[in-house]
Amino acid sequence: MIDCNQCGKCCIKYSNGSLSASPHEIETWDLYNPEIYRYVNKGEIWMDPETGKQLTICPWLRKAPNQNKYTCDIYYDRPDDCRHYPTSINEMIRDECEMIEIKDVTNQKQAQKILDKLMADSRPPLEKGH
C-alpha cells in the first residue's frame, strides 16, 4: 500500500449525498462553524444553502492549482464518514483507490492489517469483543 496521493476519488465519489454527519457533528458545526453548518439541511450534509438541494460535489474540496491533487478546506472539522475512510481493502478496490497496489489485492488479509494500522488514529477504537 502506498501513501495517499490526494487524488480526490473518494471525496468526489461520496460527496453527492453518500456521506452523513452525526447529530453531534451537525450541532458542533452549528455552534462553532456556521460556515460549515450553512451546508446542512434537515440533517443532510453538503446541501446548497440557497436551494436546499444536494450538491453534486463537496463544497470543501479544492483542486490544487496545476496538479491532480485535492485538499479539504475543513480537514480538521470533516465528518467522521470522511475521517474513517477507507475502512476496508474491498472498499478501496471498489472505489479504485490509488493507494492500492497489486500485492494488496493478492493478499487482502495482510493489506487490511496494514490499512488498519495506517488508519488507527482516524478511527474510533474497537469495542472489546470485536
Tab-separated table of C-alpha atoms in Angstrom:
chain	number	residue	atom	x	y	z
A	1	MET	CA	0.000	0.000	0.000
A	2	ILE	CA	1.312	3.408	-0.900
A	3	ASP	CA	0.642	6.705	0.846
A	4	CYS	CA	-2.425	8.673	-0.152
A	5	ASN	CA	-1.635	10.835	-3.178
A	6	GLN	CA	-4.666	13.103	-2.666
A	7	CYS	CA	-6.278	12.006	-5.944
A	8	GLY	CA	-9.683	13.054	-4.574
A	9	LYS	CA	-11.539	9.990	-5.898
A	10	CYS	CA	-13.112	9.206	-2.531
A	11	CYS	CA	-14.165	12.805	-1.925
A	12	ILE	CA	-15.659	13.127	-5.384
A	13	LYS	CA	-17.416	9.761	-5.280
A	14	TYR	CA	-19.057	10.184	-1.886
A	15	SER	CA	-19.747	13.913	-1.713
A	16	ASN	CA	-23.068	13.877	-3.599
A	17	GLY	CA	-25.309	12.566	-0.861
A	18	SER	CA	-23.436	9.416	0.121
A	19	LEU	CA	-21.986	10.957	3.281
A	20	SER	CA	-23.646	11.616	6.571
A	21	ALA	CA	-22.808	13.501	9.722
A	22	SER	CA	-23.895	12.623	13.218
A	23	PRO	CA	-26.287	14.884	15.102
A	24	HIS	CA	-23.334	15.769	17.360
A	25	GLU	CA	-21.179	16.820	14.381
A	26	ILE	CA	-24.015	18.928	12.988
A	27	GLU	CA	-24.658	20.544	16.363
A	28	THR	CA	-20.936	21.316	16.733
A	29	TRP	CA	-20.875	22.970	13.300
A	30	ASP	CA	-23.989	24.949	14.211
A	31	LEU	CA	-22.333	26.235	17.387
A	32	TYR	CA	-18.727	26.692	16.281
A	33	ASN	CA	-18.585	26.579	12.483
A	34	PRO	CA	-21.632	28.269	10.989
A	35	GLU	CA	-19.946	28.361	7.574
A	36	ILE	CA	-19.977	24.545	7.509
A	37	TYR	CA	-23.462	24.411	9.035
A	38	ARG	CA	-24.795	26.501	6.135
A	39	TYR	CA	-24.399	23.349	4.006
A	40	VAL	CA	-26.656	21.248	6.267
A	41	ASN	CA	-30.366	20.893	5.567
A	42	LYS	CA	-32.676	18.666	7.624
A	43	GLY	CA	-29.756	16.577	8.875
A	44	GLU	CA	-28.309	16.042	5.387
A	45	ILE	CA	-24.891	17.426	4.521
A	46	TRP	CA	-23.477	19.251	1.533
A	47	MET	CA	-26.746	20.835	0.582
A	48	ASP	CA	-26.912	24.078	-1.410
A	49	PRO	CA	-27.569	26.847	1.145
A	50	GLU	CA	-29.713	28.748	-1.379
A	51	THR	CA	-31.877	25.942	-2.796
A	52	GLY	CA	-31.624	23.256	-0.105
A	53	LYS	CA	-30.808	20.689	-2.822
A	54	GLN	CA	-27.992	18.170	-2.684
A	55	LEU	CA	-24.724	19.443	-4.158
A	56	THR	CA	-23.001	17.159	-6.651
A	57	ILE	CA	-19.567	17.787	-5.149
A	58	CYS	CA	-18.366	18.588	-1.654
A	59	PRO	CA	-18.185	22.362	-1.182
A	60	TRP	CA	-14.942	21.965	0.767
A	61	LEU	CA	-12.983	20.024	-1.851
A	62	ARG	CA	-10.311	22.084	-3.630
A	63	LYS	CA	-8.184	21.076	-6.591
A	64	ALA	CA	-4.598	22.199	-6.202
A	65	PRO	CA	-3.585	24.561	-8.999
A	66	ASN	CA	-1.802	22.841	-11.904
A	67	GLN	CA	-1.886	19.450	-10.125
A	68	ASN	CA	-4.064	16.372	-9.927
A	69	LYS	CA	-4.270	16.721	-6.145
A	70	TYR	CA	-7.116	17.779	-3.913
A	71	THR	CA	-7.287	19.294	-0.465
A	72	CYS	CA	-10.089	19.666	2.060
A	73	ASP	CA	-10.903	23.110	3.414
A	74	ILE	CA	-12.444	21.580	6.567
A	75	TYR	CA	-9.987	18.728	7.054
A	76	TYR	CA	-9.882	19.060	10.856
A	77	ASP	CA	-13.657	19.523	11.075
A	78	ARG	CA	-14.666	16.977	8.424
A	79	PRO	CA	-17.390	14.426	9.199
A	80	ASP	CA	-16.465	11.062	10.670
A	81	ASP	CA	-17.569	9.438	7.392
A	82	CYS	CA	-14.620	11.211	5.760
A	83	ARG	CA	-12.271	10.750	8.703
A	84	HIS	CA	-12.794	6.970	8.823
A	85	TYR	CA	-12.403	6.330	5.085
A	86	PRO	CA	-11.110	3.914	3.863
A	87	THR	CA	-12.381	1.206	6.150
A	88	SER	CA	-11.601	-1.900	4.099
A	89	ILE	CA	-9.480	-3.171	1.256
A	90	ASN	CA	-12.635	-4.237	-0.582
A	91	GLU	CA	-13.928	-0.672	-0.319
A	92	MET	CA	-10.636	0.658	-1.701
A	93	ILE	CA	-10.709	-1.798	-4.597
A	94	ARG	CA	-14.318	-0.931	-5.399
A	95	ASP	CA	-13.548	2.796	-5.301
A	96	GLU	CA	-10.352	2.423	-7.360
A	97	CYS	CA	-8.315	3.981	-4.581
A	98	GLU	CA	-4.835	4.827	-5.805
A	99	MET	CA	-3.253	3.677	-2.540
A	100	ILE	CA	-3.873	0.037	-3.533
A	101	GLU	CA	-1.042	-1.977	-5.013
A	102	ILE	CA	-1.189	-5.377	-6.730
A	103	LYS	CA	0.223	-7.052	-3.610
A	104	ASP	CA	-2.702	-5.627	-1.617
A	105	VAL	CA	-5.204	-7.184	-3.985
A	106	THR	CA	-3.491	-10.565	-3.935
A	107	ASN	CA	-3.065	-10.627	-0.140
A	108	GLN	CA	-6.077	-8.728	1.145
A	109	LYS	CA	-5.817	-10.052	4.699
A	110	GLN	CA	-2.307	-8.634	5.120
A	111	ALA	CA	-3.305	-5.421	3.326
A	112	GLN	CA	-6.242	-4.978	5.725
A	113	LYS	CA	-3.858	-5.231	8.684
A	114	ILE	CA	-1.670	-2.530	7.132
A	115	LEU	CA	-4.691	-0.341	6.429
A	116	ASP	CA	-5.967	-0.748	9.992
A	117	LYS	CA	-2.586	0.387	11.343
A	118	LEU	CA	-2.495	3.360	8.955
A	119	MET	CA	-5.992	4.425	9.951
A	120	ALA	CA	-5.706	3.735	13.701
A	121	ASP	CA	-5.537	7.440	14.571
A	122	SER	CA	-8.550	8.276	12.393
A	123	ARG	CA	-10.972	5.648	13.636
A	124	PRO	CA	-12.623	5.065	16.979
A	125	PRO	CA	-11.115	2.205	18.993
A	126	LEU	CA	-12.740	-1.178	18.577
A	127	GLU	CA	-15.021	-2.228	21.376
A	128	LYS	CA	-13.928	-5.228	23.401
A	129	GLY	CA	-15.102	-8.474	21.914
A	130	HIS	CA	-14.843	-7.217	18.307
